[in-house]
PDB file of C-alpha atoms and ligand atoms in Angstrom:
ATOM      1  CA  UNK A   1     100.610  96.539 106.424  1.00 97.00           C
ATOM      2  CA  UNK A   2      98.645  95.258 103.427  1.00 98.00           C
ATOM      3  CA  UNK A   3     101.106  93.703 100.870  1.00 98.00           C
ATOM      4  CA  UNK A   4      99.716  94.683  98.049  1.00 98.00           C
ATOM      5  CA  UNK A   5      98.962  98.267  97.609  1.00 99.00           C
ATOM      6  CA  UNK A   6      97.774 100.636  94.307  1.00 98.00           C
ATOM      7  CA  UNK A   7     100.384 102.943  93.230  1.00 98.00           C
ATOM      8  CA  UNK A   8      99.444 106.439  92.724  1.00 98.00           C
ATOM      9  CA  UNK A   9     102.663 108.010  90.632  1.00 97.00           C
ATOM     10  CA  UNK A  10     101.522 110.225  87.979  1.00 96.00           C
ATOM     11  CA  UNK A  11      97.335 109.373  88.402  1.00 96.00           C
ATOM     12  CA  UNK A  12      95.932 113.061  87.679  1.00 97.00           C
ATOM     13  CA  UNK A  13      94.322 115.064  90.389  1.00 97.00           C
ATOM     14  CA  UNK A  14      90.973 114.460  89.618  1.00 98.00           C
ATOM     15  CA  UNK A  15      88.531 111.236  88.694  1.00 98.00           C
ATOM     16  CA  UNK A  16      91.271 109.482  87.265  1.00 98.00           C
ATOM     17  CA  UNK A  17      92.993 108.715  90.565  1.00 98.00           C
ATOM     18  CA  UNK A  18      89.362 108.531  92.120  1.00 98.00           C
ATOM     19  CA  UNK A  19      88.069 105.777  89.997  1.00 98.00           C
ATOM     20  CA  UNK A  20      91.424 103.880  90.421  1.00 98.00           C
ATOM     21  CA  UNK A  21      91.287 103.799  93.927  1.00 98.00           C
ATOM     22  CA  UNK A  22      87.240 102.656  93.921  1.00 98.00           C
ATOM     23  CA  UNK A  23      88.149 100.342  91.285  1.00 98.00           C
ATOM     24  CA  UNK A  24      90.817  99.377  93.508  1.00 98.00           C
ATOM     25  CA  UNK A  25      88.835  98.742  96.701  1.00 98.00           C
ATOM     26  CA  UNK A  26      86.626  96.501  94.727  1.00 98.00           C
ATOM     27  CA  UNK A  27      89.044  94.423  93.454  1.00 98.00           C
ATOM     28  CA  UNK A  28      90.460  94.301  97.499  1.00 98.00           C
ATOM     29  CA  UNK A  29      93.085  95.962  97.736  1.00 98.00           C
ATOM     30  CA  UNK A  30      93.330  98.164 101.158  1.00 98.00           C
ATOM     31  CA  UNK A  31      96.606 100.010 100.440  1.00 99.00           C
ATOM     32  CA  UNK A  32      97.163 103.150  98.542  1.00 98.00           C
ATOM     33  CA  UNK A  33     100.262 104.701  97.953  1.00 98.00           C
ATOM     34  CA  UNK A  34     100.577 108.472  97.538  1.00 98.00           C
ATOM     35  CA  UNK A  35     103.192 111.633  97.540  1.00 98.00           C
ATOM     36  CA  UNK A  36     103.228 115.431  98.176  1.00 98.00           C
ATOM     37  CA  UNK A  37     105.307 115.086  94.347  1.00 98.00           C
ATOM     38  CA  UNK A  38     102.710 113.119  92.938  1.00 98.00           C
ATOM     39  CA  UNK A  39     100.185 116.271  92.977  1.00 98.00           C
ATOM     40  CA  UNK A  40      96.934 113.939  92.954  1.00 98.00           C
ATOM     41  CA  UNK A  41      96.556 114.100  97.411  1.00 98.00           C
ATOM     42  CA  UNK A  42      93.503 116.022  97.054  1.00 98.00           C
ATOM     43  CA  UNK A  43      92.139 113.182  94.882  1.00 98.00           C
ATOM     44  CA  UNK A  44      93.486 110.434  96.976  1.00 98.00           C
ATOM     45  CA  UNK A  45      91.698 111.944  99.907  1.00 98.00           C
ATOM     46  CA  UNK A  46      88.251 112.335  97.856  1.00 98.00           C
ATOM     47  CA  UNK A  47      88.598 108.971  96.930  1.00 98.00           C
ATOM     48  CA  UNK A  48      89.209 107.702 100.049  1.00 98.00           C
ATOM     49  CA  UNK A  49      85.940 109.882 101.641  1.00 98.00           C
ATOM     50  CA  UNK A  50      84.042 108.223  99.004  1.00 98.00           C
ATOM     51  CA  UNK A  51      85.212 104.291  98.537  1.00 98.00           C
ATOM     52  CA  UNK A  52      83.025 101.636  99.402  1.00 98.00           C
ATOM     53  CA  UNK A  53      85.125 100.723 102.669  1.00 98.00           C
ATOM     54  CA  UNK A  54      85.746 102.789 105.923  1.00 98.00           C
ATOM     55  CA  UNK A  55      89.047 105.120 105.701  1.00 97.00           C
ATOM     56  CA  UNK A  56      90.476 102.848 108.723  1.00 97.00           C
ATOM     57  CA  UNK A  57      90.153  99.724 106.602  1.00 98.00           C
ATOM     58  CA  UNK A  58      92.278 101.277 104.096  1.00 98.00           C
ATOM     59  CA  UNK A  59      95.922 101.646 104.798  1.00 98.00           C
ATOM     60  CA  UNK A  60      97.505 105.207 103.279  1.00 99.00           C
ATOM     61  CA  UNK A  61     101.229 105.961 102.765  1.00 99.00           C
ATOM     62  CA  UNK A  62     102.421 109.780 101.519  1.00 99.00           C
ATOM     63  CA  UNK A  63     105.603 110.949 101.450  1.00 98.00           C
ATOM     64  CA  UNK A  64     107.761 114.098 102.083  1.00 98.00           C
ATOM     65  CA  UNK A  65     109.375 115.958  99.117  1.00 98.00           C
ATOM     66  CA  UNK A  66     113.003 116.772  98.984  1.00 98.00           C
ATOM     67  CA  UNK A  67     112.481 120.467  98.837  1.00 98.00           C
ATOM     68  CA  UNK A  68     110.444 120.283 102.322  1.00 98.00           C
ATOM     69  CA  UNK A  69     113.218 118.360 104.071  1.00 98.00           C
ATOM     70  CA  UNK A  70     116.257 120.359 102.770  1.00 98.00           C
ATOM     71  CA  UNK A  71     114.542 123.330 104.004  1.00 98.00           C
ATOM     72  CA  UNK A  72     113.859 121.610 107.548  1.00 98.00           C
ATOM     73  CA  UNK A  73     109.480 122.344 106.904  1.00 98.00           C
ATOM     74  CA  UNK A  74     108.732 118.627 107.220  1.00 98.00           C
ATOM     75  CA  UNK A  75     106.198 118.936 110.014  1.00 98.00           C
ATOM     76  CA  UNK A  76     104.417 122.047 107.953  1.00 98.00           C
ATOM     77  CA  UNK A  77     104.496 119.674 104.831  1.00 98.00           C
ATOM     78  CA  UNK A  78     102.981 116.899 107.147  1.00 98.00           C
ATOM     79  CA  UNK A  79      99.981 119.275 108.044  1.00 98.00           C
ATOM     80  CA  UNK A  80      99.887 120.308 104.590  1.00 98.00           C
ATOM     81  CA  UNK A  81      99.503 116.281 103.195  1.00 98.00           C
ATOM     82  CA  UNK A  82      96.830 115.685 105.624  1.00 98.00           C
ATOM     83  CA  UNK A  83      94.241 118.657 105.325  1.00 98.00           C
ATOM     84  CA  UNK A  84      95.009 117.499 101.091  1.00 98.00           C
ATOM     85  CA  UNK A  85      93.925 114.219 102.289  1.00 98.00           C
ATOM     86  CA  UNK A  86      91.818 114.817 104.109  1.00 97.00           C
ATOM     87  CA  UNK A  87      92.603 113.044 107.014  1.00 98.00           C
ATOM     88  CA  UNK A  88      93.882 113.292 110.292  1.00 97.00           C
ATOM     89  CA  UNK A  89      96.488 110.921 109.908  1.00 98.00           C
ATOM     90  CA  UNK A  90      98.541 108.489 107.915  1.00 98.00           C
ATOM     91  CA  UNK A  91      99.413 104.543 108.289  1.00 99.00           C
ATOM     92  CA  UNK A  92     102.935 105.551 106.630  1.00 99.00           C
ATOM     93  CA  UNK A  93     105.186 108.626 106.025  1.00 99.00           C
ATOM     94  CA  UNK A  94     107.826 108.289 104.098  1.00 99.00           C
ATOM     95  CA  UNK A  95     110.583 110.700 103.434  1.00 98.00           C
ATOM     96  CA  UNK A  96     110.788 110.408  99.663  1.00 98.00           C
ATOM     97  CA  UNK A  97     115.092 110.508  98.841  1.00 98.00           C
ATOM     98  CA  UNK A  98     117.923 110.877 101.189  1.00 98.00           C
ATOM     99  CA  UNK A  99     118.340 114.427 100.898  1.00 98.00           C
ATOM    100  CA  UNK A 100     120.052 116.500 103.061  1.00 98.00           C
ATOM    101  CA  UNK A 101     118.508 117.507 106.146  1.00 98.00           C
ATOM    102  CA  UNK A 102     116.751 113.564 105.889  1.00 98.00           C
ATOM    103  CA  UNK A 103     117.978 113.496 110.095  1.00 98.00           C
ATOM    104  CA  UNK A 104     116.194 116.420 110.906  1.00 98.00           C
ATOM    105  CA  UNK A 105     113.061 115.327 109.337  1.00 98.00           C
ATOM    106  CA  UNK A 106     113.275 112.038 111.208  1.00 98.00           C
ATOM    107  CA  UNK A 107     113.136 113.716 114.375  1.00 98.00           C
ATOM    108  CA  UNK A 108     110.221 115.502 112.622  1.00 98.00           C
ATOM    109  CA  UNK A 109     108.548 112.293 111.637  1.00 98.00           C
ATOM    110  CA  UNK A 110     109.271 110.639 115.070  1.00 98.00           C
ATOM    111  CA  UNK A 111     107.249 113.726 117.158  1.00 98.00           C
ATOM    112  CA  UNK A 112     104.644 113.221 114.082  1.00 98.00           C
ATOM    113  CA  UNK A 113     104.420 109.805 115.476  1.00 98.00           C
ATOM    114  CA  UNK A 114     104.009 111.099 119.214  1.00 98.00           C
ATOM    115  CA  UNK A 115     101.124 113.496 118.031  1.00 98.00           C
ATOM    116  CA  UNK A 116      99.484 110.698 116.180  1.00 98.00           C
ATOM    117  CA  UNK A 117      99.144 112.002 113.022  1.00 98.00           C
ATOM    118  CA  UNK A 118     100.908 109.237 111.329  1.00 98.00           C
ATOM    119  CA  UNK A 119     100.955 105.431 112.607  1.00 98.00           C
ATOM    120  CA  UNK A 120     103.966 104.705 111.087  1.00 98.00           C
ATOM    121  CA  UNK A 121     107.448 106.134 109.703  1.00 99.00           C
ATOM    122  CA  UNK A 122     109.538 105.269 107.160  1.00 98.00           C
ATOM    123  CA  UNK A 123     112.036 106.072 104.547  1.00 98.00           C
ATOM    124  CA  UNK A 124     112.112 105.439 100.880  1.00 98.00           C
ATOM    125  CA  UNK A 125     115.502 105.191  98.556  1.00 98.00           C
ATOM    126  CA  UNK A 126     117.591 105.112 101.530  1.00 97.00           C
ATOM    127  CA  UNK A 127     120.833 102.981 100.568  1.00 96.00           C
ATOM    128  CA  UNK A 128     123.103 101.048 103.671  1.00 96.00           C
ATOM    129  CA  UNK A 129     124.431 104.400 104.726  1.00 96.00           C
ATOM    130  CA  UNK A 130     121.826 106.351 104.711  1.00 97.00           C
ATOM    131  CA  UNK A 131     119.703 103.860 106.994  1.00 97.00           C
ATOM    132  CA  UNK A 132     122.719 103.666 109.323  1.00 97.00           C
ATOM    133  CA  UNK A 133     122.619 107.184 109.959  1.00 97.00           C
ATOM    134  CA  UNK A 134     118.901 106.769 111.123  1.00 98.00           C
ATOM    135  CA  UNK A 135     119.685 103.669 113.110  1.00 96.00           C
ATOM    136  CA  UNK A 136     122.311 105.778 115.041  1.00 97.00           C
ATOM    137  CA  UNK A 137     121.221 108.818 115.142  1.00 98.00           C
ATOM    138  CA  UNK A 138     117.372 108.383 115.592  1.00 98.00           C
ATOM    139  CA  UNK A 139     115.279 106.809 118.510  1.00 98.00           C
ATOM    140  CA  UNK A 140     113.134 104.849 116.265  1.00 98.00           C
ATOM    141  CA  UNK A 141     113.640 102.568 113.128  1.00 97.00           C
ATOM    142  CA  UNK A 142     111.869 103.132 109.853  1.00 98.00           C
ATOM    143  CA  UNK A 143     109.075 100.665 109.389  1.00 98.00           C
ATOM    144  CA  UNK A 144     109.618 100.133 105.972  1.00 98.00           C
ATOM    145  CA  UNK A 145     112.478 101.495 103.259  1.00 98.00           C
ATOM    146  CA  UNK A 146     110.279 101.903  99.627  1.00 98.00           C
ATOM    147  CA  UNK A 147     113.039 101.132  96.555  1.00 98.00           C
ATOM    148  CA  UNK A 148     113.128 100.316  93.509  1.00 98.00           C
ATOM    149  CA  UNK A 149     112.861  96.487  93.371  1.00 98.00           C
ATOM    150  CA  UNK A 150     112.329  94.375  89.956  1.00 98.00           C
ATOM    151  CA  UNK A 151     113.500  91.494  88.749  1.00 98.00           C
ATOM    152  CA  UNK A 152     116.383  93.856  86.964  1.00 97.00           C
ATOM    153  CA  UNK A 153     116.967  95.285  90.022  1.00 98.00           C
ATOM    154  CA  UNK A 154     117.306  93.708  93.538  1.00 97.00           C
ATOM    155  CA  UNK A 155     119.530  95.912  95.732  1.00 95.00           C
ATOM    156  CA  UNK A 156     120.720  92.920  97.976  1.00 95.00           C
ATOM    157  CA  UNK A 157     122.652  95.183  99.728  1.00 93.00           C
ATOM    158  CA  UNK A 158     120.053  97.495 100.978  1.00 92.00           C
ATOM    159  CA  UNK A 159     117.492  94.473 101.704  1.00 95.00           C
ATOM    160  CA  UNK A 160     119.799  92.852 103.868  1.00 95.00           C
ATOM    161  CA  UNK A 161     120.902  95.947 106.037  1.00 94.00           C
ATOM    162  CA  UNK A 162     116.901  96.388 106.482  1.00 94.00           C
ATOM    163  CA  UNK A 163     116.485  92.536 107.393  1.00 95.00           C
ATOM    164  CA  UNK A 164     118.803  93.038 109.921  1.00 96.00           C
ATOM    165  CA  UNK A 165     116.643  95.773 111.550  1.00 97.00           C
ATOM    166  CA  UNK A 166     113.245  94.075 110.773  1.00 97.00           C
ATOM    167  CA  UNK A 167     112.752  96.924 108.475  1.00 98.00           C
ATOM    168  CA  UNK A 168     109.725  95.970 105.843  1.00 98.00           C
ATOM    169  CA  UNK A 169     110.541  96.695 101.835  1.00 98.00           C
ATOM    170  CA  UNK A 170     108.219  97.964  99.978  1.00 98.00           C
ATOM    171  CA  UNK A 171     108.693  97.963  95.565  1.00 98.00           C
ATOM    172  CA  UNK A 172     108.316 100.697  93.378  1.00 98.00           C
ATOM    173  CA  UNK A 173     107.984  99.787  90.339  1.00 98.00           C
ATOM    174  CA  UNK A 174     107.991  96.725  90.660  1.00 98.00           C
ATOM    175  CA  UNK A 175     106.472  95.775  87.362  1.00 98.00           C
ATOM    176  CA  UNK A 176     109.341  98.829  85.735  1.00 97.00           C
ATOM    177  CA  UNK A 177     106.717 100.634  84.314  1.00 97.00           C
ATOM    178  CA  UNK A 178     105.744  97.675  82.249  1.00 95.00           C
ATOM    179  CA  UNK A 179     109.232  97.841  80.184  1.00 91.00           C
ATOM    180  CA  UNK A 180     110.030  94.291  80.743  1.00 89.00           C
ATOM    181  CA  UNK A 181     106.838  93.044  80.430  1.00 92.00           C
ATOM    182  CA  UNK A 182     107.810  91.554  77.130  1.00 90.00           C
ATOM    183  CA  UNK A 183     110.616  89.192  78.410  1.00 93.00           C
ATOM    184  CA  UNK A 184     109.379  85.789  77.302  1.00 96.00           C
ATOM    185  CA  UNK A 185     109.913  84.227  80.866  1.00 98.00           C
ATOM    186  CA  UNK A 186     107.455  85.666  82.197  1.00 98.00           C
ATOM    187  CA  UNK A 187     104.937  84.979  79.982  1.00 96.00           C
ATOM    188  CA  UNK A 188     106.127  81.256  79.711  1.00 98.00           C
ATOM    189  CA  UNK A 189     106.170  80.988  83.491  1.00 98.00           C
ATOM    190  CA  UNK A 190     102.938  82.672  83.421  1.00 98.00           C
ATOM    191  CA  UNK A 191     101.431  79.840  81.306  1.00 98.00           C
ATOM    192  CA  UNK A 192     102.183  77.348  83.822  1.00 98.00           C
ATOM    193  CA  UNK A 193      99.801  78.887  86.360  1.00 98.00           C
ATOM    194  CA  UNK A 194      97.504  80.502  83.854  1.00 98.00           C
ATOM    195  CA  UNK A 195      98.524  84.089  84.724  1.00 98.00           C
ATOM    196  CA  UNK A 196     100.137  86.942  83.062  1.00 97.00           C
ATOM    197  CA  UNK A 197     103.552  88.655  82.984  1.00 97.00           C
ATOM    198  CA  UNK A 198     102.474  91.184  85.740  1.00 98.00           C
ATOM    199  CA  UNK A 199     100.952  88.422  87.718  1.00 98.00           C
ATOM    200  CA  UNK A 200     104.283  86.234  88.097  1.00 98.00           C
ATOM    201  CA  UNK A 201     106.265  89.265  88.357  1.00 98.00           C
ATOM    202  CA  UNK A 202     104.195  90.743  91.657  1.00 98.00           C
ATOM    203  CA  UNK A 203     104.206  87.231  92.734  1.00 98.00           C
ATOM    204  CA  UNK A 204     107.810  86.802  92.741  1.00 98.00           C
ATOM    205  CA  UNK A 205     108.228  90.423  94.601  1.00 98.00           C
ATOM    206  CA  UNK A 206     105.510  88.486  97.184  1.00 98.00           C
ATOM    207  CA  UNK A 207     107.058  85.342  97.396  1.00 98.00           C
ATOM    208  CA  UNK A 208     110.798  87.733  98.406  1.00 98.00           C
ATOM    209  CA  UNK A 209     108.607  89.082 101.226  1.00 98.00           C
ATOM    210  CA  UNK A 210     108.539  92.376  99.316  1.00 98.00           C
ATOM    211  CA  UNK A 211     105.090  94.445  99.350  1.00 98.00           C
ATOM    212  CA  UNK A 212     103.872  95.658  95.852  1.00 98.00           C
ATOM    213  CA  UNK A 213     102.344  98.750  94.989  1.00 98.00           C
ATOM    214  CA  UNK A 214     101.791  98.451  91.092  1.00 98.00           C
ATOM    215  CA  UNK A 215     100.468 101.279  89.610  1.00 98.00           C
ATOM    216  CA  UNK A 216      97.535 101.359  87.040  1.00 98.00           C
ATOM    217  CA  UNK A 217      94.145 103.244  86.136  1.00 98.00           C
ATOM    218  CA  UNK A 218      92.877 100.624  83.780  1.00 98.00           C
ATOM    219  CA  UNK A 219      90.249  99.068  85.906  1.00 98.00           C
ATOM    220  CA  UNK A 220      91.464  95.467  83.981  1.00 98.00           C
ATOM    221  CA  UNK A 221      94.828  96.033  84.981  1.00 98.00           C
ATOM    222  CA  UNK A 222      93.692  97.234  88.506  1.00 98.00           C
ATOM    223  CA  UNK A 223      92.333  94.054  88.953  1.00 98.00           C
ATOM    224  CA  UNK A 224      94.328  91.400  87.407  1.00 98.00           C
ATOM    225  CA  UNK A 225      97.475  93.256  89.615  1.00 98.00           C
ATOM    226  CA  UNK A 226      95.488  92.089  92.690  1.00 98.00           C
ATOM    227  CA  UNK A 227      95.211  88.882  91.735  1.00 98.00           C
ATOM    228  CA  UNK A 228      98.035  87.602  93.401  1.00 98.00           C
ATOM    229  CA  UNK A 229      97.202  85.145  96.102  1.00 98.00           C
ATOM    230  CA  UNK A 230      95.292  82.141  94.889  1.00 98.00           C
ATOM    231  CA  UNK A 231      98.598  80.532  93.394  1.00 98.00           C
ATOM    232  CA  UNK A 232     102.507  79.946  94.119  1.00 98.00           C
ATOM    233  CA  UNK A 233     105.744  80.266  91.914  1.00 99.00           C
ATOM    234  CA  UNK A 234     107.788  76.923  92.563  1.00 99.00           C
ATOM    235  CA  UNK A 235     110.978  77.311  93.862  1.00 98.00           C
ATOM    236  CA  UNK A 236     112.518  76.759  90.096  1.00 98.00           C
ATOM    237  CA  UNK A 237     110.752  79.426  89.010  1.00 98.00           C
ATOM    238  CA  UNK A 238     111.475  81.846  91.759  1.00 98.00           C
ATOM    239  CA  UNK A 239     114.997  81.004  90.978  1.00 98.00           C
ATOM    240  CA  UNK A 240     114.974  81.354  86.987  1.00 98.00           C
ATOM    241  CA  UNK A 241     113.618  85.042  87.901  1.00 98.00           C
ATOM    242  CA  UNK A 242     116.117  85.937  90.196  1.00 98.00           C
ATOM    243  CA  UNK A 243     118.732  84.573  87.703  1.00 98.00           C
ATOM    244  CA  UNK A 244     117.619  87.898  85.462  1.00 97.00           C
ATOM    245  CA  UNK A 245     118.740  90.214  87.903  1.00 97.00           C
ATOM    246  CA  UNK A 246     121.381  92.864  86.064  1.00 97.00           C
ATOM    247  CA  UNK A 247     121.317  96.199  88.280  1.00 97.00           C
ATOM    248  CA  UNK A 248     119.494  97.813  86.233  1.00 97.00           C
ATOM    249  CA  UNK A 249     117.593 100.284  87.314  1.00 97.00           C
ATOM    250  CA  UNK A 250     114.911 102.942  85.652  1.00 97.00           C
ATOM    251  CA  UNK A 251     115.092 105.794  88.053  1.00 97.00           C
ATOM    252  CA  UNK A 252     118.182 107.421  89.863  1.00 97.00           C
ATOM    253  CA  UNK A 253     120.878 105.864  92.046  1.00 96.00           C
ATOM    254  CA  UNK A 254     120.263 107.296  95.557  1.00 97.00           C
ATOM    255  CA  UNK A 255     123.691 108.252  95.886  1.00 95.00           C
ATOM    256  CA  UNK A 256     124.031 110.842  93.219  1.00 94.00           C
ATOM    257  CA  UNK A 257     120.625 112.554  92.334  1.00 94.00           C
ATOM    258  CA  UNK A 258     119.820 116.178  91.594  1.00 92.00           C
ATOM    259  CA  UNK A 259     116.243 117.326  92.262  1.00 96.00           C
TER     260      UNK A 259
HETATM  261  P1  NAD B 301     104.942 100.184  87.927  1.00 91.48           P
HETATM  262  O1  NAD B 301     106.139  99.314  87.848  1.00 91.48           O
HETATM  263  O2  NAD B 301     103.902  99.931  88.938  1.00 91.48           O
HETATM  264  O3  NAD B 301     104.336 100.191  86.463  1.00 91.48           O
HETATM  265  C1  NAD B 301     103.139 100.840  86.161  1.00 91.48           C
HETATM  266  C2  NAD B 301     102.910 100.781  84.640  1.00 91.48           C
HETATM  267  O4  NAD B 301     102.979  99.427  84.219  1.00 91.48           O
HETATM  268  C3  NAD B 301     101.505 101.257  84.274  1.00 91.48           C
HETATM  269  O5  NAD B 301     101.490 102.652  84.056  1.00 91.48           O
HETATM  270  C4  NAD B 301     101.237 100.478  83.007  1.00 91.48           C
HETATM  271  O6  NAD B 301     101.845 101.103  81.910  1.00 91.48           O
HETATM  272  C5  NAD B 301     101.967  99.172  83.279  1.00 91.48           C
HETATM  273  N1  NAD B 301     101.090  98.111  83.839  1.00 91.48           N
HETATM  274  C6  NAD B 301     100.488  98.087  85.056  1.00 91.48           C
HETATM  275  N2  NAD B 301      99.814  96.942  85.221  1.00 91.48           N
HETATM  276  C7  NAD B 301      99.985  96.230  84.084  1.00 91.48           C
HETATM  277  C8  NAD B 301      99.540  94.958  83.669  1.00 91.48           C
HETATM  278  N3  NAD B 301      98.787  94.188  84.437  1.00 91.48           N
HETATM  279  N4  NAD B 301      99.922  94.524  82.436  1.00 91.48           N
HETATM  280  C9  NAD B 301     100.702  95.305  81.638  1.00 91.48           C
HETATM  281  N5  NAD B 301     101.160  96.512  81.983  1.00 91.48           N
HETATM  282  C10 NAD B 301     100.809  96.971  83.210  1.00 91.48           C
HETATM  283  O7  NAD B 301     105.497 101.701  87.997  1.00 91.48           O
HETATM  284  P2  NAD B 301     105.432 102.931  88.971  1.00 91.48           P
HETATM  285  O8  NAD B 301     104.118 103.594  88.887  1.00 91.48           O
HETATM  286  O9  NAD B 301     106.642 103.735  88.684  1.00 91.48           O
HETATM  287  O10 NAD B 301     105.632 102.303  90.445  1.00 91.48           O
HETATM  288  C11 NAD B 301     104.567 101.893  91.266  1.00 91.48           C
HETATM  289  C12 NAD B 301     104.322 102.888  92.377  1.00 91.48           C
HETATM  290  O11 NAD B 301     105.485 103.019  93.189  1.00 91.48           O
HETATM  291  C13 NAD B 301     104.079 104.328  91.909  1.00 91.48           C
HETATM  292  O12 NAD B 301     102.818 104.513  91.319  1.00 91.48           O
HETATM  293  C14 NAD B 301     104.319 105.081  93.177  1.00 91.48           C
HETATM  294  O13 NAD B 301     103.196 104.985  94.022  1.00 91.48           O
HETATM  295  C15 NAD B 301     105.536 104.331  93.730  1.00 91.48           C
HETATM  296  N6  NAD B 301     106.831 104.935  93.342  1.00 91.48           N
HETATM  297  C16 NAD B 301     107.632 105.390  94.344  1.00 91.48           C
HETATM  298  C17 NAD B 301     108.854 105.957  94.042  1.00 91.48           C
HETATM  299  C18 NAD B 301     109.725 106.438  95.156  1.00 91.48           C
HETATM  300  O14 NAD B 301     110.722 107.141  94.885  1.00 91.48           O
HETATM  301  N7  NAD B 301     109.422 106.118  96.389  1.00 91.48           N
HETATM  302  C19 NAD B 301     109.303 106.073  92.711  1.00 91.48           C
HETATM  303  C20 NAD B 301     108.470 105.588  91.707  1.00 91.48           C
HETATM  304  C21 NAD B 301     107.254 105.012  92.035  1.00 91.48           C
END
């Protein structure tokens, strides 16, 4: 799985999320992450038809709404996502929160795997417990569990449970919508290796074995967030980061949300 990817979360249905991905492509990334929520799959699949690359070389993660697994549809969902995308099948399927009925639509997502339509499953804002229940109750482990994971925010607890069973993390927003761009060690950290704020924090999520998916549609942007692998954050840096951590996070705890 590539691990950097372009994130997808509120780019409109339409040449905004097309040009992003191109631009994307260009600038090398091979990763594009999307959602039945997000409303731009129809996009994300034109995109894809059209980029510079072959769809195989480019690795394309969607993800199952709450509504769809609380009212057991997952596999019609599924069908739905891919004739949106256009495709036959997807690298990764996520299902999108822990709501209820999440078991059912792992057994969903694990015949999904038989049929081939996806290549790989996953979960996303699963906490310990939640990821327990899989490991017991399912006959395969997610791939990956996609959180939120910033330098406010690390979820330790989560991350480790997943170590244990080899299960990948993926970040979303891992750059917190840009709020904490402004905190001066990045920028002065960023000076060291002549790179920006977003630069060293993507790095840092890298350097945690954590896969990115920053979102942007400003082709500058696009391309300066893939710039990530021609330098390395020294250890004293890595640490300084991590010292900001304060469990803060910007969307809901996956324990207690309502939609
Ligand atoms: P993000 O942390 O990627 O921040 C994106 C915002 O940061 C941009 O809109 C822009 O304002 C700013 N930005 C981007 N690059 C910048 C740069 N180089 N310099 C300065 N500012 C910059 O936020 P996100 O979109 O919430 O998260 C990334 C992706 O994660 C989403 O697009 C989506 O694909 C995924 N996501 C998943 C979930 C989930 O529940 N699984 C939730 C939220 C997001």
């Amino acid at each position: 799985m590539p691990q950097l990817g372009l994130g997808d979360y509120k780019a409109d249905n339409g040449k905004e999320a097309i040009d992003a991905i191109h631009w994307a492509v260009e600038a090398g990334y091979r990763h594009v992450d999307t959602a039945g929520i997000y409303n731009n799959e129809e996009a994300v699949g034109k995109a894809l038809q059209t980029a510079s690359v072959p769809r195989g070389d480019v690795w394309l993660t969607t993800k199952i709404w709450n509504d769809d697994v609380r009212a057991g549809r997952t596999t019609a969902a599924l069908d739905e996502a891919l004739a949106r995308l256009k495709t036959d099948y997807v690298d990764l399927l996520l299902i999108h929160w822990p709501a209820d009925g999440y078991l059912a639509a792992w057994k969903a997502f694990e015949q999904a795997l038989s049929a081939g339509k996806v290549r790989a499953i996953g979960v996303s804002n699963f906490m310990e417990e939640h990821l327990a229940d899989i490991v017991d109750n399912g006959e395969i482990l997610p791939a990956v569990n996609q959180i939120e994971y910033h330098p406010y925010l690390v979820q330790a607890e989560a991350i480790s449970f997943s170590d244990m069973h080899d299960i990948a993390i993926t970040a979303w927003s891992p750059l917190m919508q840009g709020k904490f761009l402004q905190e001066p060690l990045f920028a002065k950290i960023g000076k060291a290796y002549g790179k920006s704020a977003a630069q060293v924090v993507l790095r840092w999520c890298l350097q945690n074995d954590i896969i990115v998916i920053p979102k942007s549609t400003n082709q500058g942007r696009i391309r300066e967030n893939g710039e990530l692998f021609d330098f390395e954050l020294s250890e004293d840096h890595m640490i300084a980061i991590d010292e900001l951590e304060r469990g803060e996070r910007l969307g809901p705890d996956p324990r207690d949300f309502d939609f």
